[in-house]
Coordinates of C-alpha atoms in Angstrom, one line a residue:
M694 CA 83.0 85.8 112.4
N695 CA 86.2 85.3 114.3
T696 CA 88.8 83.1 112.6
P697 CA 91.3 80.7 114.3
I698 CA 94.9 82.1 114.6
S699 CA 98.1 80.4 115.7
S700 CA 99.3 81.1 119.1
S701 CA 102.7 82.4 118.0
R702 CA 101.2 84.7 115.4
S703 CA 98.8 86.0 118.0
V704 CA 101.5 86.8 120.5
S705 CA 103.6 88.5 117.9
A706 CA 100.5 90.7 117.0
E707 CA 100.1 91.6 120.6
F708 CA 103.6 92.7 121.1
I709 CA 103.5 94.7 117.8
L710 CA 100.2 96.4 118.9
L711 CA 102.0 97.2 122.2
F712 CA 104.6 99.0 120.1
V713 CA 101.8 100.9 118.3
A714 CA 100.3 101.9 121.7
M715 CA 103.6 103.1 122.8
V716 CA 104.2 105.3 119.8
W717 CA 100.6 106.7 119.9
G718 CA 101.2 107.5 123.6
F719 CA 104.2 109.5 122.8
N720 CA 102.8 111.0 119.7
P721 CA 100.8 113.8 121.5
V722 CA 104.2 115.1 122.8
V723 CA 105.5 115.2 119.4
I724 CA 102.5 116.9 117.9
K725 CA 102.5 119.6 120.4
I726 CA 106.0 120.5 119.2
G727 CA 104.8 120.8 115.6
L728 CA 101.7 122.9 116.6
Q729 CA 103.9 125.5 118.0
W730 CA 104.6 126.8 114.5
L731 CA 101.7 125.2 112.4
P732 CA 98.0 125.6 112.7
P733 CA 96.1 122.3 113.5
Q734 CA 94.7 121.3 110.1
A735 CA 97.6 122.4 108.1
Y736 CA 99.8 120.2 110.5
N737 CA 97.3 117.3 110.0
L738 CA 97.5 117.7 106.2
G739 CA 101.2 117.9 106.2
R740 CA 101.7 114.6 108.1
L741 CA 98.9 112.9 106.0
V742 CA 100.8 113.9 102.8
V743 CA 104.0 112.4 104.4
A744 CA 102.1 109.2 105.4
T745 CA 100.6 108.8 101.8
I746 CA 103.9 109.1 100.1
V747 CA 105.5 106.5 102.3
G748 CA 102.5 104.2 101.9
L749 CA 102.7 104.5 98.1
I750 CA 106.4 103.8 98.1
A751 CA 105.8 100.8 100.5
L752 CA 103.1 99.5 98.2
W753 CA 105.3 99.8 95.1
L754 CA 108.3 98.1 96.8
S755 CA 106.0 95.3 98.0
G756 CA 104.8 94.4 94.5
T757 CA 101.4 93.7 95.9
Y758 CA 99.3 96.1 94.1
R759 CA 96.0 94.7 92.7
R760 CA 93.6 96.6 90.5
P761 CA 90.5 97.2 92.7
S762 CA 87.0 96.8 91.6
R763 CA 84.8 100.0 91.4
A764 CA 82.8 98.7 94.2
D765 CA 85.9 98.2 96.5
V766 CA 87.1 101.8 95.5
W767 CA 83.9 103.2 96.6
K768 CA 83.9 101.2 99.9
L769 CA 87.4 102.3 100.7
F770 CA 86.5 105.9 100.0
R771 CA 83.5 105.5 102.4
V772 CA 85.8 104.0 105.2
S773 CA 88.1 106.9 104.6
A774 CA 85.5 109.5 104.7
L775 CA 83.3 108.2 107.5
G776 CA 86.2 106.8 109.3
F777 CA 89.7 108.1 109.1
F778 CA 88.9 111.6 107.8
T779 CA 86.1 112.1 110.4
F780 CA 88.6 111.1 113.2
Q781 CA 91.2 113.6 111.9
V782 CA 89.0 116.5 111.6
F783 CA 86.7 116.2 114.7
F784 CA 89.6 115.0 117.0
T785 CA 91.7 118.1 116.2
E786 CA 88.8 120.6 116.5
G787 CA 87.5 118.9 119.5
L788 CA 90.8 119.0 121.4
Q789 CA 90.7 122.8 121.0
R790 CA 87.2 123.2 122.5
T791 CA 87.0 120.8 125.4
A792 CA 88.7 120.1 128.7
A793 CA 91.7 117.7 128.8
G794 CA 89.8 115.3 131.1
N795 CA 86.9 115.1 128.7
A796 CA 89.1 114.3 125.7
S797 CA 91.3 111.7 127.5
F798 CA 88.3 109.8 128.8
I799 CA 86.4 109.8 125.5
M800 CA 89.4 108.7 123.6
C801 CA 89.2 105.5 125.7
L802 CA 85.8 104.6 124.4
L803 CA 87.1 103.3 121.0
P804 CA 86.7 99.6 122.1
V805 CA 83.1 100.4 123.1
G806 CA 82.4 101.9 119.6
V807 CA 84.1 98.9 117.9
L808 CA 81.9 96.5 120.1
L809 CA 78.7 98.3 119.2
L810 CA 79.4 98.3 115.5
N811 CA 80.4 94.6 115.6
K812 CA 77.2 93.7 117.5
L813 CA 75.0 96.0 115.1
F814 CA 76.4 94.4 111.9
G815 CA 77.1 90.8 113.3
L816 CA 80.7 91.0 112.2
E817 CA 82.4 89.4 115.3
T818 CA 81.3 87.2 118.2
I819 CA 81.0 89.3 121.4
T820 CA 81.6 87.4 124.5
R821 CA 81.1 88.4 128.1
A822 CA 85.0 88.2 128.6
V823 CA 85.5 90.8 125.9
V824 CA 82.8 93.1 127.5
L825 CA 84.5 92.6 130.9
G826 CA 88.0 93.4 129.4
I827 CA 86.6 96.6 127.8
V828 CA 85.1 97.6 131.2
C829 CA 88.4 97.0 132.9
S830 CA 90.4 99.0 130.4
V831 CA 88.0 101.9 130.3
S832 CA 88.0 102.0 134.2
G833 CA 91.7 102.0 134.2
V834 CA 92.0 105.0 131.7
A835 CA 89.5 106.9 133.9
L836 CA 91.6 106.3 137.0
I837 CA 94.7 107.6 135.1
V838 CA 92.8 110.7 133.9
V839 CA 91.6 111.4 137.5
G840 CA 95.1 110.8 138.8
T841 CA 96.7 113.4 136.5
G842 CA 94.3 116.0 137.7
K843 CA 92.9 116.9 134.2
E844 CA 89.9 119.1 134.2
F845 CA 86.3 117.7 133.4
S846 CA 83.7 120.1 132.2
L847 CA 80.6 120.2 130.0
A848 CA 79.9 123.9 130.3
G849 CA 79.9 126.3 127.5
H850 CA 82.2 125.4 124.5
H851 CA 83.5 122.2 126.3
F852 CA 80.1 120.6 125.5
L853 CA 80.7 121.0 121.7
G854 CA 84.2 119.9 122.0
T855 CA 83.3 116.8 123.9
V856 CA 80.7 115.9 121.1
F857 CA 83.4 116.4 118.4
V858 CA 86.0 114.2 120.3
M859 CA 83.1 111.6 120.6
L860 CA 82.4 111.9 116.9
S861 CA 86.2 111.4 116.2
Q862 CA 86.3 108.1 118.2
L863 CA 83.1 106.8 116.4
G864 CA 85.0 107.5 113.2
Y865 CA 88.0 105.7 114.2
A866 CA 85.7 102.7 115.4
Y867 CA 84.2 102.7 111.9
Y868 CA 87.6 102.6 110.3
T869 CA 88.9 99.9 112.5
V870 CA 85.9 97.6 112.0
F871 CA 85.3 98.2 108.2
S872 CA 88.9 98.2 107.0
K873 CA 89.3 94.6 108.0
E874 CA 87.0 93.4 105.2
F875 CA 89.5 94.4 102.4
Q876 CA 92.2 92.1 103.9
A877 CA 90.5 89.1 102.1
R878 CA 91.2 90.7 98.7
Y879 CA 94.2 93.2 99.0
S880 CA 97.4 93.5 100.8
T881 CA 97.8 95.6 103.9
Y882 CA 100.2 97.8 102.0
Q883 CA 97.5 98.7 99.4
I884 CA 94.7 99.2 102.1
T885 CA 97.0 101.6 104.1
A886 CA 98.1 103.6 100.9
G887 CA 94.5 103.9 99.6
L888 CA 93.2 104.9 102.9
M889 CA 95.9 107.7 103.4
G890 CA 95.5 108.7 100.0
F891 CA 91.7 109.3 100.1
T892 CA 91.9 110.9 103.6
T893 CA 94.7 113.4 102.3
L894 CA 92.4 114.4 99.4
L895 CA 89.4 115.0 101.5
L896 CA 91.5 116.9 104.2
A897 CA 93.2 119.0 101.4
I898 CA 89.7 120.2 100.5
F899 CA 88.8 121.0 104.1
A900 CA 92.0 122.5 105.2
L901 CA 93.1 124.3 102.0
P902 CA 92.8 128.0 103.1
E903 CA 94.6 127.4 106.3
T904 CA 97.3 125.3 104.5
L905 CA 98.0 128.1 101.9
S906 CA 98.4 130.6 104.7
V907 CA 101.4 128.9 106.1
R908 CA 104.9 130.0 105.0
W909 CA 106.3 126.5 104.6
F910 CA 109.8 127.6 103.8
E911 CA 110.0 129.4 107.1
V912 CA 108.9 126.4 109.2
P913 CA 111.8 125.4 111.5
A914 CA 113.4 122.0 111.5
A915 CA 111.8 121.0 114.9
A916 CA 108.3 121.4 113.3
W917 CA 109.3 119.4 110.2
G918 CA 110.8 116.7 112.5
S919 CA 107.5 116.6 114.3
V920 CA 105.5 116.2 110.9
L921 CA 107.9 113.5 109.7
F922 CA 107.7 111.4 112.9
S923 CA 104.0 111.7 113.3
G924 CA 103.5 111.0 109.5
I925 CA 105.9 108.3 108.8
L926 CA 105.7 106.4 112.2
A927 CA 102.4 107.3 114.1
L928 CA 100.2 107.6 110.9
C929 CA 101.6 105.4 108.2
I930 CA 103.5 102.5 109.9
C931 CA 101.3 102.3 113.1
N932 CA 98.1 102.3 111.0
F933 CA 99.5 99.7 108.7
L934 CA 100.2 97.6 111.8
W935 CA 96.8 98.4 113.2
I936 CA 95.0 97.3 110.1
W937 CA 97.2 94.0 109.9
G938 CA 96.4 93.4 113.5
T939 CA 92.7 93.4 113.1
G940 CA 93.2 90.6 110.5
V941 CA 95.1 88.6 113.0
L942 CA 93.3 89.3 116.3
G943 CA 89.9 90.6 115.4
T944 CA 88.7 94.2 115.8
S945 CA 87.3 93.8 119.3
R946 CA 90.6 92.5 120.6
V947 CA 92.8 94.9 118.8
A948 CA 90.7 98.0 119.8
I949 CA 91.4 97.5 123.5
F950 CA 95.1 98.1 122.8
N951 CA 94.1 101.8 122.0
N952 CA 93.7 102.1 125.9
V953 CA 97.3 101.1 126.5
S954 CA 98.4 104.4 125.0
P955 CA 97.5 106.5 128.0
V956 CA 99.8 104.3 130.1
F957 CA 102.7 105.1 127.9
A958 CA 101.7 108.7 127.7
V959 CA 101.8 109.2 131.5
V960 CA 105.1 107.2 131.8
S961 CA 106.7 109.3 129.1
A962 CA 105.3 112.5 130.7
Y963 CA 106.9 111.3 134.1
F964 CA 110.5 110.7 132.6
V965 CA 110.4 113.5 130.1
L966 CA 108.4 116.2 131.6
G967 CA 108.7 115.3 135.4
E968 CA 105.0 115.0 135.8
E969 CA 103.5 112.9 138.7
F970 CA 102.9 109.2 138.4
G971 CA 101.1 108.3 141.6
I972 CA 98.9 105.6 143.1
L973 CA 95.8 106.2 140.8
Q974 CA 97.9 106.2 137.7
T975 CA 99.5 103.0 138.8
L976 CA 96.1 101.4 139.7
G977 CA 94.7 102.6 136.4
A978 CA 97.6 101.0 134.5
V979 CA 96.9 97.7 136.3
F980 CA 93.3 97.9 135.2
V981 CA 94.2 98.5 131.6
F982 CA 96.5 95.6 131.4
A983 CA 94.0 93.5 133.2
G984 CA 91.5 94.4 130.5
V985 CA 94.1 93.3 127.9
Y986 CA 94.8 90.0 129.7
I987 CA 91.1 89.2 130.0
T988 CA 90.4 89.7 126.3
R989 CA 93.4 87.8 125.1
N990 CA 92.5 84.9 127.4
R991 CA 88.7 85.1 126.8
G992 CA 88.5 81.4 126.0
K993 CA 89.6 80.5 129.6
F994 CA 87.2 82.8 131.2
E995 CA 84.3 81.6 129.0
K996 CA 85.2 78.0 129.6
Q997 CA 85.4 78.7 133.4
R998 CA 82.1 80.3 133.3
R999 CA 80.5 77.3 131.5
Y1000 CA 82.1 75.0 134.1
L1001 CA 80.7 76.9 137.0
K1002 CA 77.3 77.1 135.4
S1003 CA 77.4 73.4 134.8
N1004 CA 78.4 72.6 138.4
N1005 CA 75.8 74.8 139.8
K1006 CA 73.2 73.1 137.6
D1007 CA 74.4 69.7 138.9
S1008 CA 74.2 70.9 142.5
F1009 CA 70.5 72.0 142.0
L1010 CA 69.7 68.6 140.6
K1011 CA 71.1 66.8 143.6

């Protein structure tokens, strides 16, 4: 169930998650630089190795390691396999097989997946305000995608790619929802390091042939910079903050910040690449932030709804 949180801590978490959304919005540009010289899964494995090393160093420096039970090791492995590993594999493979519009829109469905999992397992209270906020943010991302003129298609291999991207988002929703339960027993440092470690091992098995084919000593500095940026900041630090945020705000409220990333993506593309930022993108950004506003003030919306319902009832009795 949702737990009460202090207002100052909640606001701090929201600003931190906006930072996460900003990094994730800029990260695709950085990844594209690395993929000029590295195949997709080898690149993924490289940044995961970096993230795991940084996560283990952070855990050691924090001094918060606690020996996990066998049951918790299995649970963390399951969250890694069905969640983060599933996201890494299917997202990369799906992007190569589907239209940009398909991928961009499906990526914004993470809050929907989180909501469904919470409803299915009864983990968090789902209110009408949360649902309204998610609808607003999804609509906003849809407007941004349409405004950028990205192609939509389900023909041929685009359909399989769309399915892959959808599976990747379900995997990330699973990871978001079920990584939260470990916070009652372990530090966020330990959860992040364990999650990255298991995912790296799984991806190493999956991507070994592709990784061995790379001449790593010939990889240019720009590609290594891409791997380091994406591994340290986008993967390790941002996922650490994402997991921490679920403990502060709850998974449904955190997931909606995923849809802020496209706003930062189109803004960075406007300033860095000179791409258009028109009326639809602006309107989409307004809808996205309206969705965040509604979910963060869901208590006011629910209170107003109960007040109006009560007044209508009184009017009927008169």
